[in-house]
PDB file of C-alpha atoms in Angstrom:
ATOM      1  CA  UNK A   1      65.905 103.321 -36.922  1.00  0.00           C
ATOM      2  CA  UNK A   2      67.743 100.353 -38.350  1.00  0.00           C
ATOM      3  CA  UNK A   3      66.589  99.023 -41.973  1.00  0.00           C
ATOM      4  CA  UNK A   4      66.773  96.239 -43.951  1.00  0.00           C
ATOM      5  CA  UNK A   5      69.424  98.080 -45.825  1.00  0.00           C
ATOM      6  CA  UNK A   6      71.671  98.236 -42.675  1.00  0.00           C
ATOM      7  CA  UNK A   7      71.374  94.727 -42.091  1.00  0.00           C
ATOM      8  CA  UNK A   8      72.481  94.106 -45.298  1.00  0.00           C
ATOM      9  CA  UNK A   9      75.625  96.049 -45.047  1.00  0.00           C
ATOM     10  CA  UNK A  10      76.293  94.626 -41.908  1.00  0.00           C
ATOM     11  CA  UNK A  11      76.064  90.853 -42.413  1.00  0.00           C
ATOM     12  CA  UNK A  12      76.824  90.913 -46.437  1.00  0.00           C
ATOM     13  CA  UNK A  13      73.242  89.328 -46.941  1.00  0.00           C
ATOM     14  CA  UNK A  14      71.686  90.308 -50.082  1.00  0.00           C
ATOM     15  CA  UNK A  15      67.927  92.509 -48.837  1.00  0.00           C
ATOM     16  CA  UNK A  16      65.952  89.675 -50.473  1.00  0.00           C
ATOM     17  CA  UNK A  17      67.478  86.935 -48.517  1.00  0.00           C
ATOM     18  CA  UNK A  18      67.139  89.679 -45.638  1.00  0.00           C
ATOM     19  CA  UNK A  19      63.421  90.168 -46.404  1.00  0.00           C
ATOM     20  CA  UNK A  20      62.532  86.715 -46.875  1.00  0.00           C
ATOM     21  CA  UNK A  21      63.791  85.561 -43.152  1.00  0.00           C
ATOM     22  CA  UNK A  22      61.667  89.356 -42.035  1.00  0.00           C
ATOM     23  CA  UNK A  23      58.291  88.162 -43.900  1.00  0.00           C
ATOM     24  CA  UNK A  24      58.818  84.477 -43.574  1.00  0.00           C
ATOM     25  CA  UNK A  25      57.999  83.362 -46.675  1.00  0.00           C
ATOM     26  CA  UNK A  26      60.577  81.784 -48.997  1.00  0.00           C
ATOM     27  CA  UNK A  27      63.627  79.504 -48.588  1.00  0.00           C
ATOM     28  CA  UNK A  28      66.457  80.506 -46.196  1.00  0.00           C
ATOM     29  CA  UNK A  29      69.219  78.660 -45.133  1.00  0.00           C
ATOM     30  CA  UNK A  30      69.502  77.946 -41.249  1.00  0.00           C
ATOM     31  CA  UNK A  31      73.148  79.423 -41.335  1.00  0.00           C
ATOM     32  CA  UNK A  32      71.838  82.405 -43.344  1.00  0.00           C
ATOM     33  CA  UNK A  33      68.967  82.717 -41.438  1.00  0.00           C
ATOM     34  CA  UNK A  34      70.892  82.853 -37.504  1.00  0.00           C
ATOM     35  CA  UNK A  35      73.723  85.154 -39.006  1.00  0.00           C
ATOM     36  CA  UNK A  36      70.221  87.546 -39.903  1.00  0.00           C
ATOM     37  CA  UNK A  37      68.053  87.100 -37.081  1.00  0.00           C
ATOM     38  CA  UNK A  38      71.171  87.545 -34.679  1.00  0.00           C
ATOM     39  CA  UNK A  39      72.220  90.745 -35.998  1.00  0.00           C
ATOM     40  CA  UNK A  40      68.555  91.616 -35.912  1.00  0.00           C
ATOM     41  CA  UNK A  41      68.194  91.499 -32.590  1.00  0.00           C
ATOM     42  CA  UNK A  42      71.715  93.226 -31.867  1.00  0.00           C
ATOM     43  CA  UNK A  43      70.576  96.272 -34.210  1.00  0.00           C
ATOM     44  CA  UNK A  44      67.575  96.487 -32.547  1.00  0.00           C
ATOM     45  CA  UNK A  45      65.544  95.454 -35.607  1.00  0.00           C
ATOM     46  CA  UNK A  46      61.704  95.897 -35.514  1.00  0.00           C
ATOM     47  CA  UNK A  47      59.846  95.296 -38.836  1.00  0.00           C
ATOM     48  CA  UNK A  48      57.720  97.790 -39.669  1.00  0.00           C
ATOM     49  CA  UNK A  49      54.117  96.110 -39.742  1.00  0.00           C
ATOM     50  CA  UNK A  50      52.304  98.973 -40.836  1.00  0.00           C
ATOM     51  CA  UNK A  51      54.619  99.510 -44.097  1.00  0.00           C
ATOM     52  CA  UNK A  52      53.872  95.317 -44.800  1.00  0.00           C
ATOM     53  CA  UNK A  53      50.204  95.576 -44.000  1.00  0.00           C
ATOM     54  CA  UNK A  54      49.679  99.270 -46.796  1.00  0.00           C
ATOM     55  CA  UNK A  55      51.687  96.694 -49.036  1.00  0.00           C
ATOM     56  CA  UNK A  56      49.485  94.102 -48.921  1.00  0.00           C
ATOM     57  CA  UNK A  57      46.360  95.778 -48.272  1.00  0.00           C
ATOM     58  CA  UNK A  58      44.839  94.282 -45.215  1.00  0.00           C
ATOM     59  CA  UNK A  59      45.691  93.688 -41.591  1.00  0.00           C
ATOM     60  CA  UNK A  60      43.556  90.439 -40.991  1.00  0.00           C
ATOM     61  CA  UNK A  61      41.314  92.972 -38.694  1.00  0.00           C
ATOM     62  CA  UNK A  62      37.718  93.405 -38.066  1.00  0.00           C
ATOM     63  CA  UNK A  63      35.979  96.381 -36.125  1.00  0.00           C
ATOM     64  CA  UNK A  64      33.801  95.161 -34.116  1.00  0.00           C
ATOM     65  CA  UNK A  65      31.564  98.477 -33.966  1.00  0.00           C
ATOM     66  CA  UNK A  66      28.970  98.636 -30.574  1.00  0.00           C
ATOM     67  CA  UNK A  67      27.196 102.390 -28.682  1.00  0.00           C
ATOM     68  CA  UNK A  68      28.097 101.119 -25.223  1.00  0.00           C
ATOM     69  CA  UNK A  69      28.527  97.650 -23.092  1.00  0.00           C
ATOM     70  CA  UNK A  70      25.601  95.945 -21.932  1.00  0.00           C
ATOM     71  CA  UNK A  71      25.595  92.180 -21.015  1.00  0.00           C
ATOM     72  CA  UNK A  72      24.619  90.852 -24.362  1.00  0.00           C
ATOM     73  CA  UNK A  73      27.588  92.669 -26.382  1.00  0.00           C
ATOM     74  CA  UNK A  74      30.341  90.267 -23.771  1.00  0.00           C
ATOM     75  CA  UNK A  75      28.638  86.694 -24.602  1.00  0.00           C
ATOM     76  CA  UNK A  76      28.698  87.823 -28.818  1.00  0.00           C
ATOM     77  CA  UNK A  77      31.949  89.008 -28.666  1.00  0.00           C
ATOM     78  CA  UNK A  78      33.405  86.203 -26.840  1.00  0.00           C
ATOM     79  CA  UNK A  79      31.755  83.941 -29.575  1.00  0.00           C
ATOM     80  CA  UNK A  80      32.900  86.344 -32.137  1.00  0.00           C
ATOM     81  CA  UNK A  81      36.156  86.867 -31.409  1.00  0.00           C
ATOM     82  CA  UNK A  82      36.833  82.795 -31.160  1.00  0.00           C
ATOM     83  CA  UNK A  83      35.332  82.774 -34.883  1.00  0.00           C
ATOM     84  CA  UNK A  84      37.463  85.222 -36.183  1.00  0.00           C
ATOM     85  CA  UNK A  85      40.421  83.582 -35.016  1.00  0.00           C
ATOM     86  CA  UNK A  86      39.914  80.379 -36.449  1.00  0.00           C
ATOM     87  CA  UNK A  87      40.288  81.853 -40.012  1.00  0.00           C
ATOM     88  CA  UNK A  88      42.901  84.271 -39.330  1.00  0.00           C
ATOM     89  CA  UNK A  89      41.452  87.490 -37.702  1.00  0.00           C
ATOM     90  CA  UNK A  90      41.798  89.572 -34.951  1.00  0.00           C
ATOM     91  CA  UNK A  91      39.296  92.038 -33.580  1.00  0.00           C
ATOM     92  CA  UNK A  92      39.298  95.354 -32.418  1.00  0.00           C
ATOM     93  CA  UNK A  93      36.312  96.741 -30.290  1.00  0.00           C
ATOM     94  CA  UNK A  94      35.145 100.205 -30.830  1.00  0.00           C
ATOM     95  CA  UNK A  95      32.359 101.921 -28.322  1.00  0.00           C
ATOM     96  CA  UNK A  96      31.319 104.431 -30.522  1.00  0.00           C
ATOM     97  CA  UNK A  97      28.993 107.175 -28.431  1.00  0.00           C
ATOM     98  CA  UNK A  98      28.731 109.879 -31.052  1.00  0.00           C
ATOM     99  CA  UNK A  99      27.995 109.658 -34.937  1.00  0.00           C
ATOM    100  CA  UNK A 100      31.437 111.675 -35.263  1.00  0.00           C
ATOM    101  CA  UNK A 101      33.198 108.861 -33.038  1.00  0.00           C
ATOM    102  CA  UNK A 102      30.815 106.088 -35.725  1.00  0.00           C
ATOM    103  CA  UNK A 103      31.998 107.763 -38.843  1.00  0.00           C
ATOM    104  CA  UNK A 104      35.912 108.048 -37.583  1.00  0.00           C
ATOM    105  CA  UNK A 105      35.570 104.159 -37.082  1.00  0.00           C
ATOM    106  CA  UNK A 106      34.615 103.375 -40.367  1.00  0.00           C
ATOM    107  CA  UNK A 107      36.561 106.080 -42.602  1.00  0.00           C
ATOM    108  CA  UNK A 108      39.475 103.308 -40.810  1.00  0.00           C
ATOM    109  CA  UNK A 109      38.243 101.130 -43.533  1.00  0.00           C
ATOM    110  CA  UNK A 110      38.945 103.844 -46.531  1.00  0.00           C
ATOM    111  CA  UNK A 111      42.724 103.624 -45.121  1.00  0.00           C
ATOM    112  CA  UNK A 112      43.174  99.388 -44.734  1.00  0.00           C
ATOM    113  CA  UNK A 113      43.653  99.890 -41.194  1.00  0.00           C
ATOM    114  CA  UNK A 114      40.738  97.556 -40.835  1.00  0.00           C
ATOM    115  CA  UNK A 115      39.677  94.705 -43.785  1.00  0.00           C
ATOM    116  CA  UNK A 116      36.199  95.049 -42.544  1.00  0.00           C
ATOM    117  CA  UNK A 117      33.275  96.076 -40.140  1.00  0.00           C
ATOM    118  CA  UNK A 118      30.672  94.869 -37.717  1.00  0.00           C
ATOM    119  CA  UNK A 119      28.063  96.358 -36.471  1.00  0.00           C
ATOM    120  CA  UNK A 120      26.299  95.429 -33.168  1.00  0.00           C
ATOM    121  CA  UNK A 121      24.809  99.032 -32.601  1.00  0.00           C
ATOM    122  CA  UNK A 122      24.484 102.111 -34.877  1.00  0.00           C
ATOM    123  CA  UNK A 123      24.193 105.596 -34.510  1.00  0.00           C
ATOM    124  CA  UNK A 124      24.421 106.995 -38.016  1.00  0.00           C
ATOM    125  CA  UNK A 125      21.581 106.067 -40.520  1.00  0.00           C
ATOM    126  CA  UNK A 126      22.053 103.159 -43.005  1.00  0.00           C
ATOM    127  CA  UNK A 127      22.073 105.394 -46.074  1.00  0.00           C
ATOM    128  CA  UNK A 128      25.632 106.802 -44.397  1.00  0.00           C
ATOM    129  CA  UNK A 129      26.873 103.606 -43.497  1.00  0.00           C
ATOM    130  CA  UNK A 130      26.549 101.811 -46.374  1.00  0.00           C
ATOM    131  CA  UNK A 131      28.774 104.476 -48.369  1.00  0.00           C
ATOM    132  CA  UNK A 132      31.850 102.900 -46.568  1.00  0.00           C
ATOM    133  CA  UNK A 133      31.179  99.527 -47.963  1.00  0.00           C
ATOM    134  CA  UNK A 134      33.247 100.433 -51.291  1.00  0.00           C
ATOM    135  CA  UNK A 135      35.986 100.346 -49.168  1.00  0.00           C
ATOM    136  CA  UNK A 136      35.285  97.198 -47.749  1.00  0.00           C
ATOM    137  CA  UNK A 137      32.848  94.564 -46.190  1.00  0.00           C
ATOM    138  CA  UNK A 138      30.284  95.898 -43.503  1.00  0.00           C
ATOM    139  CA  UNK A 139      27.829  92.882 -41.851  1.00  0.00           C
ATOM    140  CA  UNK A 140      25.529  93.554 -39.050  1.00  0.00           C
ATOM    141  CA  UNK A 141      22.906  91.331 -37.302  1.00  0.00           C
ATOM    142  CA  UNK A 142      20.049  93.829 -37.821  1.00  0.00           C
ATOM    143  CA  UNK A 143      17.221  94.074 -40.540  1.00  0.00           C
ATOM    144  CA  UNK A 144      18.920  95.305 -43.339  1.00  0.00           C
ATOM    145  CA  UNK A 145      17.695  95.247 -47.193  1.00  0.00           C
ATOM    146  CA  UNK A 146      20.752  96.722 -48.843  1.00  0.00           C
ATOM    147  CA  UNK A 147      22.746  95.092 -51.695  1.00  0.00           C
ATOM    148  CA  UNK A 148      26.248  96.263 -50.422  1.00  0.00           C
ATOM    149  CA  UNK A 149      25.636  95.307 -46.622  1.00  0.00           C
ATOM    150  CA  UNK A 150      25.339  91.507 -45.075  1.00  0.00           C
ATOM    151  CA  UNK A 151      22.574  91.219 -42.842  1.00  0.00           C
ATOM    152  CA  UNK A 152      21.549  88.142 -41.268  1.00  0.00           C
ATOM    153  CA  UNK A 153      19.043  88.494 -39.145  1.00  0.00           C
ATOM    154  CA  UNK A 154      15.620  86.857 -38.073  1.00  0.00           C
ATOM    155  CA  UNK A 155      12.333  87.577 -38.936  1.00  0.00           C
ATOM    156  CA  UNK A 156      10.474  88.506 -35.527  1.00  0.00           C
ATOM    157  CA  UNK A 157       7.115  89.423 -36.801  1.00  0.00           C
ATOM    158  CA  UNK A 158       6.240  85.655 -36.419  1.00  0.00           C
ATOM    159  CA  UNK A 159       8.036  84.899 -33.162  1.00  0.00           C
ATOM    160  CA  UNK A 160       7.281  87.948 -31.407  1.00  0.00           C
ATOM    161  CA  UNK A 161       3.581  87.046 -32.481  1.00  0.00           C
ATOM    162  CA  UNK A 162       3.911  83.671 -31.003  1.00  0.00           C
ATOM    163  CA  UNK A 163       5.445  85.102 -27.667  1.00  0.00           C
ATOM    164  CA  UNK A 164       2.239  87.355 -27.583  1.00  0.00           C
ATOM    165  CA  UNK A 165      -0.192  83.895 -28.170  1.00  0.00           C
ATOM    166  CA  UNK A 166       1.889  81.997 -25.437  1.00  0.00           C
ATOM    167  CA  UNK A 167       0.854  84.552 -22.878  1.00  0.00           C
ATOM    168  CA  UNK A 168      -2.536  85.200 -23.847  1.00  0.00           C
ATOM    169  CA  UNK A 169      -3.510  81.376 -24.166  1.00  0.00           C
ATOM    170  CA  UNK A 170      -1.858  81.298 -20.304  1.00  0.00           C
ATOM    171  CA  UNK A 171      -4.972  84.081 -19.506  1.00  0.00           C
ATOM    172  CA  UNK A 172      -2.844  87.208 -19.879  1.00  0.00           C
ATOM    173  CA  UNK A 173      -4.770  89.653 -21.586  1.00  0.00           C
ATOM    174  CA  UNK A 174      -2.968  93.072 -20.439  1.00  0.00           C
ATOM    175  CA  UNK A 175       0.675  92.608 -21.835  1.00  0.00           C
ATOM    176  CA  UNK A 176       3.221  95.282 -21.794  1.00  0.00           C
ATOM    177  CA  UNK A 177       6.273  95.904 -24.638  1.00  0.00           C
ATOM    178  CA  UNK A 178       9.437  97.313 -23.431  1.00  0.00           C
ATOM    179  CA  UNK A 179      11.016  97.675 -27.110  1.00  0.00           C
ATOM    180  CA  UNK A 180      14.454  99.085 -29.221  1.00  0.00           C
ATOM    181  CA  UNK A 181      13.937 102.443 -30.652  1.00  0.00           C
ATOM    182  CA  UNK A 182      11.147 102.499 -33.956  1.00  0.00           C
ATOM    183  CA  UNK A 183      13.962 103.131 -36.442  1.00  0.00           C
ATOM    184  CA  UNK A 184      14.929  99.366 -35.979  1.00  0.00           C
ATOM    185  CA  UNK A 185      13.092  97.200 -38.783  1.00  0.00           C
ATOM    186  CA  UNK A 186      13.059  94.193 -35.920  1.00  0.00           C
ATOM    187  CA  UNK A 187      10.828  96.787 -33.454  1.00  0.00           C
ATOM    188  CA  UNK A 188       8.354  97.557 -36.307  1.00  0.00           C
ATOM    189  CA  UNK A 189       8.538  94.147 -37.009  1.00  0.00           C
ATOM    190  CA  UNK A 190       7.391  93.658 -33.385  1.00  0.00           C
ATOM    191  CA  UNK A 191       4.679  96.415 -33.807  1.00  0.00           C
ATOM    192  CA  UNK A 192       2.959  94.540 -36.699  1.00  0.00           C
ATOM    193  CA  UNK A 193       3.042  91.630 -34.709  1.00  0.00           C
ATOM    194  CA  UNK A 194       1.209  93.452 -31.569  1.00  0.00           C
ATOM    195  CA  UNK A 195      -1.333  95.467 -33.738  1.00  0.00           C
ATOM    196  CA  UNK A 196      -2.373  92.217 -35.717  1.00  0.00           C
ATOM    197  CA  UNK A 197      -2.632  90.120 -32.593  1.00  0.00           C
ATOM    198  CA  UNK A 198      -4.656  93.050 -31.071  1.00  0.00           C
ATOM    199  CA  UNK A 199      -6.905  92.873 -34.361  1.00  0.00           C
ATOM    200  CA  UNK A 200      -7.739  89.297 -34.188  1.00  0.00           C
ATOM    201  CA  UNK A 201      -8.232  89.312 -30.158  1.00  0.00           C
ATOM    202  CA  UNK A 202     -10.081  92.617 -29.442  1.00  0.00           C
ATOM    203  CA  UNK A 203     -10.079  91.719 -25.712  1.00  0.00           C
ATOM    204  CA  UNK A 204      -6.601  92.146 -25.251  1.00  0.00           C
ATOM    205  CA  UNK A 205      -4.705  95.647 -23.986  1.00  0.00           C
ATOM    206  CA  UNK A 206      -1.442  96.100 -25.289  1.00  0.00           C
ATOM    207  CA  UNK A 207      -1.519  99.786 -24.758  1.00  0.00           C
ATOM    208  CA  UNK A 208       2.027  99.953 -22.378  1.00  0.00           C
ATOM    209  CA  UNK A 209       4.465 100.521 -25.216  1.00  0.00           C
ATOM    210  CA  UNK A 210       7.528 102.075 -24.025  1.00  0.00           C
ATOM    211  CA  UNK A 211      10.451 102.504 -26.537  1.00  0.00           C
ATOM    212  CA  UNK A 212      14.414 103.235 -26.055  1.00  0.00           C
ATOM    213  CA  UNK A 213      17.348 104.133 -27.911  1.00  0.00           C
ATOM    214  CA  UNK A 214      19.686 102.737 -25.453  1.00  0.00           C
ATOM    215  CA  UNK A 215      19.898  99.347 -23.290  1.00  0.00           C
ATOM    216  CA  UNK A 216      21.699 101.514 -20.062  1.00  0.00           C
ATOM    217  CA  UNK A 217      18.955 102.427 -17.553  1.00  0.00           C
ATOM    218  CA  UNK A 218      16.431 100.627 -19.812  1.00  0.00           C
ATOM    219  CA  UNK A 219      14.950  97.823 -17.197  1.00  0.00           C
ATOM    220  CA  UNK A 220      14.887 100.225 -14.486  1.00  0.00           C
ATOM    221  CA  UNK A 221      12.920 103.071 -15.845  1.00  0.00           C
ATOM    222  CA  UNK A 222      10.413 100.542 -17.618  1.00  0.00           C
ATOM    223  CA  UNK A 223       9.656  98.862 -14.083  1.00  0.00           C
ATOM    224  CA  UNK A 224       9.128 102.345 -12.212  1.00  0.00           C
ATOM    225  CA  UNK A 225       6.806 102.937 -15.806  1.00  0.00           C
ATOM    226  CA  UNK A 226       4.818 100.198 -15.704  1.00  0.00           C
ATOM    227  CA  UNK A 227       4.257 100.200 -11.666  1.00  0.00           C
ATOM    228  CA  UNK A 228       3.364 103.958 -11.849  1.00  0.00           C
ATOM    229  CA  UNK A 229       0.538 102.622 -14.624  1.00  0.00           C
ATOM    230  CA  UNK A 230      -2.843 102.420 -13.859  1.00  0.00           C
ATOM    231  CA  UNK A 231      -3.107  98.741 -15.301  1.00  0.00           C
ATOM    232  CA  UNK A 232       0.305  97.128 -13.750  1.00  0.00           C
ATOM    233  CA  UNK A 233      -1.451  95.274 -11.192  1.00  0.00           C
ATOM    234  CA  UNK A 234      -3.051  93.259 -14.038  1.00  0.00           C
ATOM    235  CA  UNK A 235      -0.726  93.772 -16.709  1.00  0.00           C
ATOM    236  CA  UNK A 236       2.145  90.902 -17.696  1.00  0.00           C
ATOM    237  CA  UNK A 237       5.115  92.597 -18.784  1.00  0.00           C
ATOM    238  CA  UNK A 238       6.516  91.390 -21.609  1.00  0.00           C
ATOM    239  CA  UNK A 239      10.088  92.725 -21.525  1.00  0.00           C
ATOM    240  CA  UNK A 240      12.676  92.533 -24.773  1.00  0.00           C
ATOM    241  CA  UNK A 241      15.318  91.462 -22.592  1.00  0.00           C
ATOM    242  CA  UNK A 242      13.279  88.248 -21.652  1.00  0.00           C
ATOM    243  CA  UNK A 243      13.680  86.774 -25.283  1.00  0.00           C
ATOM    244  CA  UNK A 244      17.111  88.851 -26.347  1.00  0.00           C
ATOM    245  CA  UNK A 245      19.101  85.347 -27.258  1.00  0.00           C
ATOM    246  CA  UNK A 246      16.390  84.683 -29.864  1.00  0.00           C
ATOM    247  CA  UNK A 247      15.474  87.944 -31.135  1.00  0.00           C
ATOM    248  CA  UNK A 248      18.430  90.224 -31.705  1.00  0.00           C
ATOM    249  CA  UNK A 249      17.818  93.809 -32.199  1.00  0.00           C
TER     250      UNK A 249
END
């Protein structure tokens, strides 16, 4: 494999000069610079971008870190990804199905060969995650209270109560919850929001609770669910997936 040191001997170009036009940063003269980049491509040059990015610490990547695909995950990472590149960064998308697969993806961050993480979905708990954050930064849009991880998220407790109002002032009084898995802060943010609603309005069921770890399958088994209960000809589901852009999980 041809080096910097070959190009050297071949054109009479000091490495620096030679390095310079490879990286380039610094002042080259055109002359210099053709007589280089022309015997570059005649030795078959190829700069080694792992070797510059060890160097320098960082590859202006983020892992973007999801379980699996489901319609939401295309519309954030098409906003993401445009974000990223505005100040510099490209994105690599990891389906992770397995804690293993999870923790493989982020030990990437303990080697450079990402300059940071973020999480859609999670497998592993928080307390394992955040150990990788030394290394470097991990954000995620869920309901996180940890100094070393960003979190931005919103606070459904209110909203989700408000969702419940809308439909009850509208004369639904039987309301079903298809919700994320209990581990989630946002769902037992949700749960708060349902008990204390069912506190102040006795006369309302809320009863159909279903909860799941995963968004594949999800709509169809809660509809054959709720049909097969004894109250869906009166109750008014009140799916997640209705209200996803405001509240994400």
């Amino acid at each position: 494999m041809t080096t910097i040191y070959d190009l050297a001997k071949k054109t009479g170009i000091s490495k620096s000069t030679i390095s310079r036009v490879v990286s380039g940063n610094g002042y080259v003269s055109e002359t210099k610079r053709k007589i280089i980049l022309d015997a570059m491509h005649e030795m078959n040059y190829i700069p080694n971008q792992v070797a510059k990015n060890l160097r320098k610490k960082r590859t202006n990547t983020i892992g973007f870190l999801t379980k699996e695909y489901f319609p939401l995950v295309g519309d954030f990472l098409n906003s993401f990804t445009k974000i990223a590149a505005k100040h510099g960064y490209s994105v690599n998308v990891y389906f992770n199905q397995t804690a293993d697969k999870e923790l493989k993806t982020l030990r990437l961050l303990t080697t450079h060969a990402l300059d940071a993480v973020f999480i859609l979905t999670r497998i592993n708990s928080w307390d394992t995650i955040s150990s990788y954050a030394k290394f470097g930064p991990i954000s995620t849009w869920h309901r996180v209270n940890r100094p070393n991880i960003y979190s931005n998220f919103i606070d459904h407790y209110p909203i989700y109560y408000h969702v419940i109002d809308h439909l009850y002032k509208n004369g639904h009084k039987n309301i079903g919850h298809v919700l994320s898995s209990l581990r989630n802060a946002n769902t037992r943010a949700r749960i708060r929001a349902i008990d204390d609603f069912n506190t102040s309005h006795p006369d309302s069921n809320q009863d159909f609770r279903l909860f799941y770890h995963t968004q594949t399958g999800t709509g169809e088994d809660a509809a054959k669910k709720w049909l097969a209960d004894e109250l869906s000809n009166q109750a008014q589901l009140c799916p997640e997936e209705n209200f996803k852009w405001t509240l994400p999980a």
